[in-house]
Structures are given as structure tokens and as C-alpha cells.
Short mmCIF file of C-alpha atoms in Angstrom, two decimals:
data_model
loop_
_atom_site.label_atom_id
_atom_site.label_comp_id
_atom_site.label_asym_id
_atom_site.label_seq_id
_atom_site.Cartn_x
_atom_site.Cartn_y
_atom_site.Cartn_z
CA MET A 1 70.62 95.70 47.68
CA HIS A 2 68.06 97.78 49.35
CA ASN A 3 69.51 100.77 47.85
CA ASN A 4 70.61 99.25 44.54
CA TYR A 5 69.15 100.94 41.38
CA TYR A 6 67.31 97.72 40.28
CA PHE A 7 65.58 97.66 43.69
CA LEU A 8 64.93 101.48 43.89
CA ARG A 9 63.41 101.27 40.35
CA GLN A 10 60.83 98.89 41.21
CA LEU A 11 60.08 100.58 44.63
CA SER A 12 59.60 104.06 42.90
CA HIS A 13 57.50 102.15 40.41
CA ALA A 14 55.32 100.93 43.16
CA LEU A 15 55.23 104.08 44.95
CA THR A 16 53.76 106.11 42.07
CA PRO A 17 50.12 105.12 42.22
CA LEU A 18 50.13 105.20 46.07
CA LEU A 19 51.63 108.88 46.14
CA GLN A 20 50.00 110.36 42.82
CA GLY A 21 47.66 113.10 44.16
CA THR A 22 48.35 112.75 48.04
CA VAL A 23 49.36 116.10 49.99
CA VAL A 24 52.25 116.37 52.53
CA SER A 25 50.81 117.23 55.90
CA GLU A 26 53.95 116.63 57.95
CA CYS A 27 57.59 116.29 57.48
CA PHE A 28 59.51 115.91 60.78
CA SER A 29 62.59 114.42 62.46
CA GLN A 30 62.79 112.89 66.10
CA ASN A 31 66.39 112.09 65.92
CA LYS A 32 69.34 113.60 63.60
CA ASP A 33 69.46 110.35 61.52
CA GLU A 34 65.81 109.94 60.73
CA LEU A 35 63.24 111.93 58.58
CA ILE A 36 59.40 111.10 58.62
CA ILE A 37 57.07 112.35 55.86
CA ARG A 38 53.34 111.95 56.06
CA PHE A 39 51.19 111.90 53.06
CA GLU A 40 47.47 112.37 53.24
CA THR A 41 45.30 110.08 51.12
CA ARG A 42 41.63 109.48 50.52
CA THR A 43 41.76 106.94 53.39
CA ASP A 44 44.65 106.15 55.64
CA PRO A 45 47.74 108.35 55.77
CA PHE A 46 51.15 107.15 54.26
CA PHE A 47 54.05 107.17 55.72
CA ILE A 48 57.73 107.39 54.47
CA LYS A 49 60.48 106.81 57.13
CA ALA A 50 63.97 107.55 55.82
CA SER A 51 66.62 106.15 58.33
CA LEU A 52 70.15 107.73 57.12
CA ASP A 53 72.58 106.71 59.72
CA PRO A 54 75.76 106.46 57.88
CA ALA A 55 76.42 102.78 59.14
CA PHE A 56 73.09 101.70 57.81
CA SER A 57 70.46 103.99 55.55
CA CYS A 58 67.29 102.44 54.48
CA LEU A 59 63.58 103.55 53.69
CA SER A 60 60.78 101.78 55.28
CA PHE A 61 57.16 102.45 54.93
CA PRO A 62 55.25 101.91 58.38
CA ARG A 63 51.43 101.83 58.32
CA GLU A 64 51.35 104.11 61.29
CA PHE A 65 53.58 106.41 62.95
CA ASN A 66 53.03 108.60 66.28
CA ARG A 67 55.08 111.66 66.35
CA ALA A 68 56.60 112.31 70.05
CA ARG A 69 55.25 115.35 71.61
CA LYS A 70 58.75 116.30 72.52
CA ASN A 71 62.06 116.08 70.76
CA SER A 72 60.83 116.47 67.48
CA VAL A 73 61.55 119.18 64.74
CA ASP A 74 59.80 120.15 61.43
CA LEU A 75 61.88 120.01 58.41
CA PHE A 76 61.18 120.66 54.63
CA GLU A 77 58.44 123.12 55.80
CA LYS A 78 58.28 124.14 51.95
CA LEU A 79 56.77 120.61 51.29
CA ILE A 80 53.48 121.00 53.58
CA GLY A 81 50.40 121.24 51.37
CA HIS A 82 51.93 120.41 48.07
CA TYR A 83 50.58 117.60 46.09
CA VAL A 84 52.53 114.66 44.54
CA THR A 85 52.41 114.94 40.66
CA GLY A 86 54.78 112.03 40.20
CA ILE A 87 57.92 110.22 40.64
CA ARG A 88 61.19 110.23 38.65
CA GLN A 89 63.58 107.34 38.87
CA PHE A 90 67.14 108.16 37.57
CA THR A 91 68.64 105.98 35.06
CA ASN A 92 71.20 103.62 36.27
CA GLU A 93 71.29 105.67 39.52
CA ARG A 94 70.79 104.83 43.16
CA SER A 95 68.36 107.82 43.44
CA PHE A 96 64.57 108.85 42.86
CA ALA A 97 62.55 112.01 43.17
CA ILE A 98 59.04 112.83 44.38
CA LEU A 99 57.52 115.61 42.26
CA PHE A 100 55.34 118.15 43.72
CA THR A 101 53.10 121.13 42.50
CA GLU A 102 54.84 124.14 41.88
CA ASP A 103 58.16 122.84 40.72
CA ILE A 104 59.15 121.50 44.01
CA THR A 105 61.05 118.26 44.12
CA LEU A 106 62.44 116.07 46.91
CA LEU A 107 65.29 113.82 45.77
CA PHE A 108 66.34 110.55 47.92
CA LYS A 109 69.74 109.96 47.13
CA MET A 110 70.74 106.47 48.63
CA HIS A 111 74.30 106.44 48.19
CA GLY A 112 75.47 104.34 51.20
CA ASN A 113 77.03 106.38 54.04
CA ARG A 114 76.42 109.42 52.09
CA CYS A 115 72.73 108.99 51.70
CA ASN A 116 70.77 112.39 51.67
CA ILE A 117 67.54 113.94 51.16
CA ILE A 118 67.40 117.27 49.24
CA LEU A 119 64.65 119.78 48.72
CA PHE A 120 64.66 121.45 45.31
CA GLU A 121 62.72 124.31 43.94
CA LYS A 122 62.97 124.97 40.43
CA ASN A 123 65.83 122.38 40.04
CA ILE A 124 67.92 124.28 42.52
CA PRO A 125 68.78 122.65 45.94
CA ILE A 126 67.16 124.85 48.85
CA GLU A 127 67.53 122.39 51.89
CA LEU A 128 69.57 119.54 52.81
CA PHE A 129 68.72 116.96 55.39
CA ARG A 130 72.60 116.16 55.93
CA ASN A 131 74.19 119.39 55.62
CA ASN A 132 77.61 117.97 55.98
CA ILE A 133 77.81 116.51 52.48
CA ALA A 134 78.68 119.94 50.97
CA GLY A 135 78.61 118.65 47.58
CA ASP A 136 74.90 118.18 47.57
CA ALA A 137 74.31 121.75 48.06
CA THR A 138 75.04 122.41 44.51
CA LEU A 139 73.77 119.22 43.02
CA ASP A 140 72.34 119.20 39.51
CA MET A 141 69.66 116.55 39.22
CA ASP A 142 69.99 116.28 35.56
CA THR A 143 73.70 114.95 35.66
CA LEU A 144 72.41 112.02 37.74
CA ASP A 145 71.21 109.90 34.85
CA ARG A 146 73.79 107.40 33.61
CA THR A 147 74.31 105.04 30.97
CA ILE A 148 75.74 101.53 30.35
CA ASP A 149 76.76 99.92 27.04
CA TRP A 150 74.88 96.53 27.20
CA SER A 151 76.44 95.47 23.61
CA TYR A 152 78.23 92.19 23.33
CA GLU A 153 81.04 94.26 21.92
CA ALA A 154 81.57 96.49 24.92
CA PHE A 155 81.34 93.05 27.04
CA LEU A 156 84.36 91.61 25.04
CA GLN A 157 86.20 94.95 25.38
CA LYS A 158 85.63 95.36 28.95
CA ARG A 159 86.11 91.70 30.02
CA SER A 160 88.86 92.48 32.35
CA ASN A 161 86.79 95.01 34.36
CA LEU A 162 83.21 94.06 34.29
CA GLN A 163 82.35 95.47 37.56
CA ALA A 164 83.20 98.85 36.06
CA LEU A 165 81.03 98.34 33.00
CA TYR A 166 78.09 96.96 35.02
CA PHE A 167 78.36 99.29 37.86
CA THR A 168 74.69 98.70 38.74
CA PHE A 169 74.89 95.14 39.72
CA GLY A 170 76.70 95.81 42.96
CA LYS A 171 78.29 93.59 45.52
CA ILE A 172 75.61 90.85 46.21
CA ILE A 173 75.39 90.23 42.34
CA TRP A 174 79.22 89.71 41.85
CA LYS A 175 79.24 87.36 45.06
CA TYR A 176 76.40 85.58 43.19
CA LEU A 177 78.29 85.16 39.99
CA ALA A 178 81.54 84.05 41.83
CA ALA A 179 79.58 81.46 43.31
CA LYS A 180 78.70 80.27 40.14
CA LYS A 181 82.37 80.08 38.88
CA PHE A 182 81.86 83.05 36.93
CA GLU A 183 85.72 83.61 36.36
CA THR A 184 86.14 79.96 34.91
CA LEU A 185 83.58 80.36 32.21
CA SER A 186 84.17 81.05 28.36
CA PRO A 187 83.42 84.35 27.18
CA GLU A 188 80.05 83.23 25.54
CA GLN A 189 79.04 81.53 28.96
CA GLN A 190 79.83 84.70 30.92
CA TRP A 191 77.80 86.74 28.49
CA GLN A 192 74.86 84.39 28.84
CA GLU A 193 75.13 84.47 32.80
CA ILE A 194 75.28 88.49 32.37
CA GLN A 195 71.93 88.40 30.35
CA ALA A 196 70.34 86.00 32.84
CA VAL A 197 71.18 88.13 35.72
CA LYS A 198 70.07 91.33 34.07
CA GLN A 199 66.65 89.61 33.16
CA GLN A 200 66.35 88.71 36.87
CA LEU A 201 66.99 92.32 38.09
CA GLU A 202 64.55 93.66 35.71
CA ASN A 203 61.75 91.25 36.68
CA PRO A 204 62.80 90.39 40.31
CA THR A 205 61.70 88.18 43.20
CA TYR A 206 62.81 89.86 46.60
CA PHE A 207 64.86 87.93 49.12
CA ILE A 208 65.88 88.67 52.66
CA ALA A 209 69.12 86.41 53.04
CA GLN A 210 71.85 86.14 55.75
CA ALA A 211 75.46 85.43 55.65
CA ASP A 212 77.69 87.63 57.71
CA SER A 213 74.80 89.98 58.12
CA VAL A 214 71.08 90.34 56.91
CA TYR A 215 70.68 91.79 53.42
CA LEU A 216 68.00 92.30 50.88
CA SER A 217 68.76 90.70 47.56
CA LEU A 218 67.10 90.42 43.94
CA VAL A 219 68.67 86.95 43.22
CA ARG A 220 68.70 83.79 45.25
CA TYR A 221 71.94 83.94 47.25
CA GLY A 222 72.72 83.14 50.70
CA ASN A 223 70.46 81.78 53.38
CA ILE A 224 67.27 82.92 52.50
CA VAL A 225 64.91 83.71 55.31
CA GLY A 226 62.27 85.62 53.69
CA GLU A 227 60.91 85.77 49.80
CA PHE A 228 58.48 88.48 48.48
CA GLY A 229 56.82 89.30 45.39
CA GLU A 230 56.35 93.27 46.10
CA PRO A 231 59.15 95.81 46.92
CA LEU A 232 57.26 97.70 49.88
CA LYS A 233 56.60 94.43 51.62
CA ALA A 234 59.96 93.21 51.07
CA ILE A 235 61.68 96.66 52.33
CA ASN A 236 59.34 96.73 55.36
CA ASP A 237 60.30 92.94 56.23
CA PHE A 238 63.88 93.87 55.53
CA PHE A 239 64.13 96.87 57.64
CA TYR A 240 62.56 95.24 60.61
CA THR A 241 64.52 91.92 60.46
CA TYR A 242 67.95 93.89 60.06
CA THR A 243 67.29 96.43 62.81
CA HIS A 244 66.19 93.51 65.20
CA GLN A 245 69.37 91.57 64.17
CA ALA A 246 71.57 94.59 64.57
CA ALA A 247 69.99 95.11 68.11
CA PHE A 248 70.58 91.36 68.80
CA ILE A 249 74.18 91.49 67.74
CA ARG A 250 74.79 94.82 69.67
CA GLU A 251 73.06 93.61 72.85
CA LYS A 252 74.72 90.19 72.79
CA ALA A 253 78.20 91.53 72.34
CA SER A 254 77.64 94.25 75.08
CA ALA A 255 76.54 91.50 77.54
CA MET A 256 79.53 88.94 76.45
CA ALA A 257 82.09 91.87 76.90
CA THR A 258 80.62 92.89 80.17
CA LEU A 259 80.97 89.20 81.39
CA ARG A 260 84.29 88.74 80.08
CA ASN A 261 85.70 91.80 81.68
CA LYS A 262 84.09 90.48 84.93
CA ILE A 263 85.74 87.18 84.56
CA GLN A 264 89.08 88.91 83.69
CA GLY A 265 88.81 91.02 86.79
CA SER A 266 88.02 88.29 88.92
CA GLU A 267 90.71 86.05 87.64
CA GLN A 268 93.41 88.87 88.37
CA TYR A 269 91.96 89.45 91.91
CA TYR A 270 91.87 85.75 92.24
CA GLN A 271 95.58 85.46 91.20
CA LYS A 272 96.78 88.41 93.55
CA THR A 273 94.92 87.01 96.34
CA PHE A 274 96.37 83.47 95.69
CA ASP A 275 100.00 85.16 95.48
CA LYS A 276 99.23 86.95 98.64
CA LEU A 277 98.10 83.84 100.65
CA ALA A 278 101.34 82.09 99.49
CA GLU A 279 103.50 84.74 100.79
CA VAL A 280 101.64 85.06 104.26
CA GLU A 281 101.47 81.17 104.61
CA ASN A 282 105.43 80.96 103.96
CA ASP A 283 106.09 83.60 106.20
CA GLN A 284 106.14 82.26 109.61
CA HIS A 285 108.87 84.06 111.47
CA TYR A 286 106.55 85.87 113.96
CA LYS A 287 105.70 82.35 115.69
CA ILE A 288 109.42 81.11 115.33
CA TRP A 289 110.56 84.34 116.94
CA ALA A 290 108.24 83.96 119.77
CA ASP A 291 109.18 80.33 120.26
CA LEU A 292 112.78 81.03 120.33
CA ILE A 293 112.21 83.99 122.87
CA MET A 294 110.50 81.54 125.11
CA ALA A 295 113.23 78.92 124.65
CA ASN A 296 116.20 81.25 125.20
CA MET A 297 114.72 83.64 128.02
CA HIS A 298 117.82 83.19 129.99
CA GLN A 299 120.22 84.41 127.45
CA ILE A 300 118.10 87.71 126.89
CA LYS A 301 119.46 90.50 128.94
CA PRO A 302 117.72 93.76 129.67
CA GLY A 303 118.19 96.48 127.24
CA MET A 304 118.82 94.24 124.16
CA ASP A 305 117.29 95.16 120.58
CA LYS A 306 118.34 91.95 119.01
CA ILE A 307 119.83 88.45 119.60
CA MET A 308 121.34 85.83 117.72
CA LEU A 309 119.55 82.33 118.50
CA PRO A 310 119.86 78.99 117.36
CA ASP A 311 116.70 77.95 115.17
CA PHE A 312 115.69 74.55 116.21
CA TYR A 313 113.05 74.68 113.30
CA HIS A 314 116.04 74.73 110.72
CA GLU A 315 118.92 72.67 111.94
CA ASN A 316 119.93 75.04 114.71
CA ASN A 317 121.12 77.73 112.12
CA LEU A 318 121.63 81.10 113.74
CA ILE A 319 119.08 83.71 113.21
CA GLU A 320 118.61 87.14 114.19
CA VAL A 321 115.53 88.07 116.34
CA LYS A 322 114.65 91.61 116.84
CA LEU A 323 113.44 92.82 120.36
CA LYS A 324 111.98 95.79 121.99
CA LYS A 325 114.59 96.50 124.53
CA ASP A 326 112.05 98.60 126.88
CA ILE A 327 109.93 95.44 127.47
CA SER A 328 110.65 91.95 129.07
CA PRO A 329 111.58 88.70 126.92
CA GLN A 330 108.20 87.38 127.70
CA LYS A 331 106.24 90.62 126.44
CA ASN A 332 108.32 90.61 123.35
CA ALA A 333 107.25 86.71 122.71
CA GLU A 334 103.53 87.84 123.50
CA ALA A 335 103.75 90.40 120.76
CA TYR A 336 105.10 88.05 118.24
CA TYR A 337 102.49 85.33 119.26
CA ARG A 338 99.80 88.07 118.53
CA LYS A 339 101.18 89.10 115.36
CA ALA A 340 101.29 85.13 114.26
CA LYS A 341 97.56 84.97 115.29
CA ASN A 342 96.70 87.91 113.27
CA GLN A 343 98.72 86.24 110.46
CA HIS A 344 96.60 83.19 111.00
CA ILE A 345 93.46 85.21 110.79
CA GLU A 346 94.62 86.74 107.42
CA ILE A 347 95.15 83.30 106.21
CA GLN A 348 91.74 82.41 106.89
CA ARG A 349 90.23 85.48 105.29
CA LEU A 350 92.39 85.03 102.10
CA GLN A 351 91.13 81.35 101.93
CA GLN A 352 87.55 82.52 102.19
CA SER A 353 88.18 85.21 99.65
CA LEU A 354 89.56 82.62 97.26
CA GLU A 355 86.70 80.30 97.71
CA THR A 356 84.10 83.11 97.20
CA LYS A 357 85.65 84.43 94.14
CA GLU A 358 86.03 80.76 92.77
CA LYS A 359 82.29 80.41 92.89
CA GLU A 360 81.84 83.88 91.30
CA ILE A 361 84.25 83.00 88.34
CA ALA A 362 82.17 79.85 87.78
CA ARG A 363 78.94 81.65 87.83
CA LEU A 364 80.20 84.26 85.47
CA LYS A 365 81.42 81.77 82.94
CA GLN A 366 78.38 79.82 83.19
CA GLN A 367 76.37 83.02 82.38
CA LEU A 368 78.73 83.58 79.37
CA GLN A 369 77.95 80.25 78.15
CA ILE A 370 74.29 80.97 78.23
CA ILE A 371 74.71 84.21 76.49
CA GLU A 372 76.74 82.70 73.95
CA GLY A 373 74.16 80.13 73.17
CA ALA A 374 71.46 82.77 72.66
CA ASP A 375 70.48 82.87 68.89
CA GLU A 376 67.34 85.20 68.93
CA LEU A 377 66.84 88.81 70.47
CA LYS A 378 63.72 88.13 72.59
CA SER A 379 65.33 84.94 74.21
CA LEU A 380 68.45 86.99 74.55
CA ARG A 381 66.83 89.71 76.56
CA LYS A 382 64.98 87.36 78.59
CA THR A 383 68.24 85.54 79.56
CA ILE A 384 69.95 88.83 80.40
CA SER A 385 67.00 89.76 82.59
CA ARG A 386 67.07 86.48 84.18
CA GLU A 387 70.69 86.30 84.89
CA GLY A 388 70.80 89.74 86.47
CA LEU A 389 72.56 91.57 83.56
CA ALA A 390 69.70 93.68 82.31
CA ASP A 391 71.24 96.94 83.28
CA GLU A 392 74.89 96.29 82.68
CA LYS A 393 75.45 98.41 80.07
CA GLU A 394 73.65 101.46 81.85
CA LYS A 395 75.68 100.84 85.07
CA GLN A 396 78.54 103.23 85.39
CA SER A 397 80.89 102.08 88.31
CA ALA A 398 81.33 104.73 90.78
CA PRO A 399 84.98 106.13 90.75
CA LEU A 400 87.23 105.23 93.39
CA PRO A 401 87.61 108.19 95.98
CA PHE A 402 91.46 108.23 95.16
CA HIS A 403 94.14 108.24 92.76
CA GLU A 404 96.56 105.46 93.01
CA PHE A 405 100.42 105.69 92.63
CA GLU A 406 103.14 103.11 93.16
CA HIS A 407 106.65 103.71 94.66
CA SER A 408 109.21 100.76 95.50
CA GLY A 409 106.47 98.21 95.64
CA PHE A 410 104.22 100.32 98.04
CA ARG A 411 100.68 101.61 97.03
CA ILE A 412 100.14 105.45 97.67
CA TRP A 413 96.33 106.66 97.60
CA VAL A 414 95.73 110.33 97.24
CA GLY A 415 92.14 111.56 97.93
CA ARG A 416 90.17 113.35 95.04
CA ASN A 417 88.47 116.02 97.13
CA ALA A 418 86.97 116.72 100.91
CA GLN A 419 84.25 114.14 100.48
CA SER A 420 86.66 111.51 99.02
CA ASN A 421 89.31 112.32 101.86
CA ASP A 422 86.62 111.18 104.47
CA ILE A 423 85.94 107.86 102.47
CA LEU A 424 89.77 107.09 101.79
CA THR A 425 90.92 107.77 105.38
CA PHE A 426 87.82 106.18 107.26
CA LYS A 427 86.39 103.60 104.86
CA TYR A 428 89.61 102.45 102.71
CA GLY A 429 92.27 102.99 105.34
CA PHE A 430 93.32 100.63 108.28
CA LYS A 431 94.89 101.35 111.31
CA GLU A 432 98.38 100.08 109.93
CA ASP A 433 98.42 102.28 107.03
CA LEU A 434 100.57 105.57 107.09
CA TRP A 435 98.64 108.82 106.70
CA LEU A 436 99.95 111.97 105.52
CA HIS A 437 98.67 115.69 104.92
CA ALA A 438 100.19 119.05 104.44
CA LYS A 439 100.10 121.00 107.62
CA ASP A 440 97.95 123.63 108.36
CA VAL A 441 96.43 123.91 104.82
CA ALA A 442 93.50 122.45 102.92
CA GLY A 443 94.61 119.34 100.74
CA SER A 444 94.41 115.92 99.93
CA HIS A 445 94.55 112.86 102.49
CA VAL A 446 97.34 110.50 101.51
CA LEU A 447 97.62 106.91 102.55
CA ILE A 448 100.52 104.48 102.26
CA LYS A 449 99.18 101.16 102.29
CA TYR A 450 100.68 98.52 104.88
CA GLN A 451 102.43 95.62 103.93
CA SER A 452 102.51 92.71 106.35
CA GLY A 453 105.92 92.30 107.93
CA LYS A 454 107.57 95.34 106.16
CA ASN A 455 108.52 98.82 107.38
CA PHE A 456 107.78 101.82 105.61
CA PRO A 457 110.91 102.90 103.59
CA LYS A 458 112.11 106.33 103.91
CA ASP A 459 111.83 107.22 100.15
CA VAL A 460 108.37 106.00 99.98
CA ILE A 461 107.32 108.18 102.91
CA GLU A 462 109.09 111.12 101.15
CA ARG A 463 107.17 110.50 97.74
CA ALA A 464 104.06 110.31 99.49
CA ALA A 465 104.60 113.54 101.21
CA GLN A 466 105.56 115.26 97.81
CA LEU A 467 102.17 113.90 96.85
CA ALA A 468 100.21 115.57 99.71
CA ALA A 469 102.46 118.71 99.39
CA TYR A 470 101.33 118.89 95.60
CA ASN A 471 97.64 118.18 96.43
CA SER A 472 97.19 121.03 98.74
CA LYS A 473 97.33 124.75 98.93
CA ARG A 474 100.97 124.61 99.46
CA LYS A 475 101.69 123.20 95.99
CA THR A 476 103.57 126.36 94.79
CA GLU A 477 105.97 126.73 97.84
CA THR A 478 109.61 125.59 97.71
CA LEU A 479 109.28 123.29 100.86
CA CYS A 480 106.21 122.25 102.49
CA PRO A 481 105.65 120.71 106.00
CA VAL A 482 103.84 117.53 105.98
CA VAL A 483 102.12 115.57 108.79
CA VAL A 484 102.90 111.92 108.83
CA THR A 485 101.30 109.59 111.26
CA PRO A 486 99.81 105.94 111.42
CA LYS A 487 96.12 105.99 110.50
CA LYS A 488 95.20 104.99 113.69
CA PHE A 489 96.10 108.41 115.26
CA VAL A 490 93.45 110.17 112.88
CA ARG A 491 89.84 110.61 113.98
CA LYS A 492 86.90 112.57 112.96
CA ARG A 493 84.82 114.67 115.43
CA LYS A 494 80.89 114.75 115.09
CA GLY A 495 79.76 117.46 113.12
CA ASP A 496 83.20 118.40 111.48
CA PRO A 497 83.22 119.45 108.00
CA ALA A 498 84.15 116.94 105.03
CA GLY A 499 88.03 116.41 105.26
CA ALA A 500 88.57 117.91 108.58
CA VAL A 501 89.97 115.46 111.00
CA VAL A 502 91.94 115.64 114.30
CA VAL A 503 95.60 114.01 114.59
CA GLU A 504 96.52 112.84 117.91
CA ARG A 505 100.18 111.98 117.42
CA GLU A 506 102.01 113.32 114.52
CA GLU A 507 105.57 113.71 112.96
CA VAL A 508 106.32 116.59 110.57
CA ILE A 509 108.71 116.40 107.46
CA LEU A 510 109.81 119.00 105.16
CA VAL A 511 109.38 118.14 101.30
CA GLU A 512 109.41 119.85 97.95
CA PRO A 513 105.77 119.51 96.40
CA MET A 514 105.98 117.18 93.30
CA LYS A 515 103.39 115.93 91.01
#
């Protein structure tokens, strides 16, 4: 009810003796939704701070206000040097005006998300604080006063729509009446309740209360956290309480959202790593092939590229074992034992990653529980700082140096620019990955990420080559030659510019550039 007619009436009444005869010395703004007016009195200056954010518009009256040296702008310069002659409260309206010498008037129109401050000269609007409310540019102050028929006859006639009849009550009053079972009362009892509420509003006590949010009330409704006998004290404490509560809710929600996103990301990473570990653990064919070759070396003839052998690990079922025909059976077995050893190393790495990620998830969940339990701004900020989350909302994760595409289950990474190309190839690339680049022109480095035990399919290579061609100087050509090579054959010489590399062994394919 801080912008309710009944409160503003009490507020304007309290402001009259404080502002009468004072002179405006400054009127300025330090952000787009705030106006500060400084009045010079015989003793200390008096300030009006109008916060007109559409989400929360409220007046407050700070004892001091230090203007910033930068990022402030003078407004309503016509007011400077004018004396206050009085204050006008509009009847049954959420507006009041400060009257100045030379027929200057400053209107405070406190209409929720359409709040505005308008400067009049001889009753004609000459300047608006919020210029986006076009109707205020032609506002006639004499039309603001409104009437209410408080007769019993009008009450009986409008009983089905009393909120329209008593439009000055506002939402809190009707909630207050609803809590008193107003709808179940007889007409006479309802009339008595209306008169009792009207009496309270005309001679109010001011309450700061809390339900879903913090609000100012002129009746005792909700969880009361403050009680006042003066409107200026009430509105100042309300403004402080509301803004701190809003900051608490905003910062708590931000910290919780950050932690939940981290938990979700960590859990997704954990699941992918778990699935990968299961895949590698279940894939023991390298060791089996090596053992079968060693057990059947006498059957393997020179020049063979594959052989069917009984698998003594699986009831001697015949399985096909691939061979490199230009090396001996023993060398083939050694190669498979080496790959099996690498698989074992990968299993250990994946298990370590899972253990680390489990601890991280547990830590994040503990942090989230602590933040959820915070119930006050000061303690919340201490908790956020202690848990190392103080700067989370300012941190912006650096973008990856590549765009990712997927084709037939393979990941294709395309560098963003020359600097990103180097990072992609030499930081994110592994020797088993396949590297591609449009031949003899500037363009993006492209990697096809290796998958254990799988060859690179032809259609995946062609798709990656199309992307390499499209992200190069040859993107408009019908066909583009693209270099394809394992990443292990790509190196960078000292002093080469960003993106420049040397390819020691390459194959060239022709593709159509395609996005």
C-alpha cells in the first residue's frame, strides 16, 4: 500500500510542514529509473528519492545523499531556485503535487508500473521523467480528482462489485477483508466492516508485513515485521526492507541456479563417463585377439590379413581376427597387447574421473543445501563468499574454440578463427583424431574425434571435409580439395603465425563446400 491513496494522503500531509518555504537546489538522476530532488531548509537539506522502476516504484526520504561525480544528469532544471508554496493531494487518487512559485507544479503520479513525475508550468506539462508514457504529455491535473459514493444505498446497489465501488482500498485491504470471511457476512455486517476499514485507513497505523513478499499495510494483515506511527518513518523503513529483501531473493536465486546448473552438468558428465567406462570394460577384444594369435601362431601364414580362430574364452566359437599382412604374427600380437594396455590405462583414467566427479557433485550439493538454508542477506553473502561462489554471476565461461557438429555418432569440431585453430589442434586434439583443412587457402581446422576401436567412416570424413571447405576461402567454389590426415602428422613451427601448421603426411579429397 505504499502507493495507495490513503497512504499518499498521510504522506503528503506530513511533507507539507517539512517542505513549505524550502527551495530546490538540485534535481538529478544517476540511473534511468531514479530521481533525486534536494530541498534547502534552514538547517539540513531534505531529499526526495523517487525510485520508478516499473517492477517496484517507491518514494523514500534519505537523510543524506551524495551525488556521484560521474554518470549523473540534471533534470527538471526549471525547478532550481523555486520555493515550495504547498502540497496538493488529489482526492481518491494515487497522486500528489508539490506546488512552487511562478505557477510551477511537480506531479508525483504513483500508478504502479506506470509511475511518473511530471513538471507543469501554468497547468501545462512541460517535462516528463519517463517519456515513454505518452499520455502523460497531455495530462490535465484537474481531471485527477475522483469521487466515491460512500452512502449505504450505493453499497447495497453495488454489493456484487464492491471492489469497483471502493477502488481506493487496493488488494491488501480486500485480502484483509477476505481473511475476515467478508463474503459470508450479511449485508449489514459487511457495511459495518467497510466502515471500520475506512476508519482505520483515515487514521492509520503503518505496518511492514511479509507474506509472499514484503509490503506496507495500513491494516494489521500478514506477518508483521514493523509497526510505525509516522508515514515518513514507515516508508523509509519499508523501502530499506523491501530492497534488501529483493536483493536477498535475487542473490539467493542466482547462487542456487548456478549450483543447480553445475550439479546438472556434473551429473551429465558423470553419466557419460560411466557409460564410456562400461563400454571400454566390456570391450576386451584386443587382449583376446593377442592371446589367440600367440596360441595359434603356427596357423598364421605370411601375407594373411585375417584368420578365423577358435575363441577358447567363449566355448571355442570361431571369431575373425584381423592381421597386418606385412608384419609377423608375433608383431601383430604385440600391437594388440599394446592396445589392450592402453585400454587398461583408459579404464584407470575413467575410474579416476568418476571418483573425482562424485566428490565434486557431493560438494556442490552440500553448498546448495547451505545456500537454501540461508534466511538473511548478510549471512547469505558471507556463505556465498565462504563457499567460493562470490563472483559466480559475474563469471562468464570462456567460449570453446570450436563449433561442434555430430554425424553418424562421431563428433566433428570446427575451429572458430586462426587463434582458435591453434588451440583446437594442439590443446583439444589428440594424435588419434583425424585432422582436415581446405588445401592451400586460409580456413578452419577441423577435427573428427577418435572413438576407441572404431575406424572413421567414409561418410563422416566427407561431411567433415564439406565443413572444412565451407569454412575456408574456397566456400564459393563448386569443388574444394581438402587435406585429410591423422592429427599426429600436424605440427607447428616456432614463429609461425596463428593457424599456420606443417602437415607431414596427407591425403587430398574433393568435396562440395556445405554448411
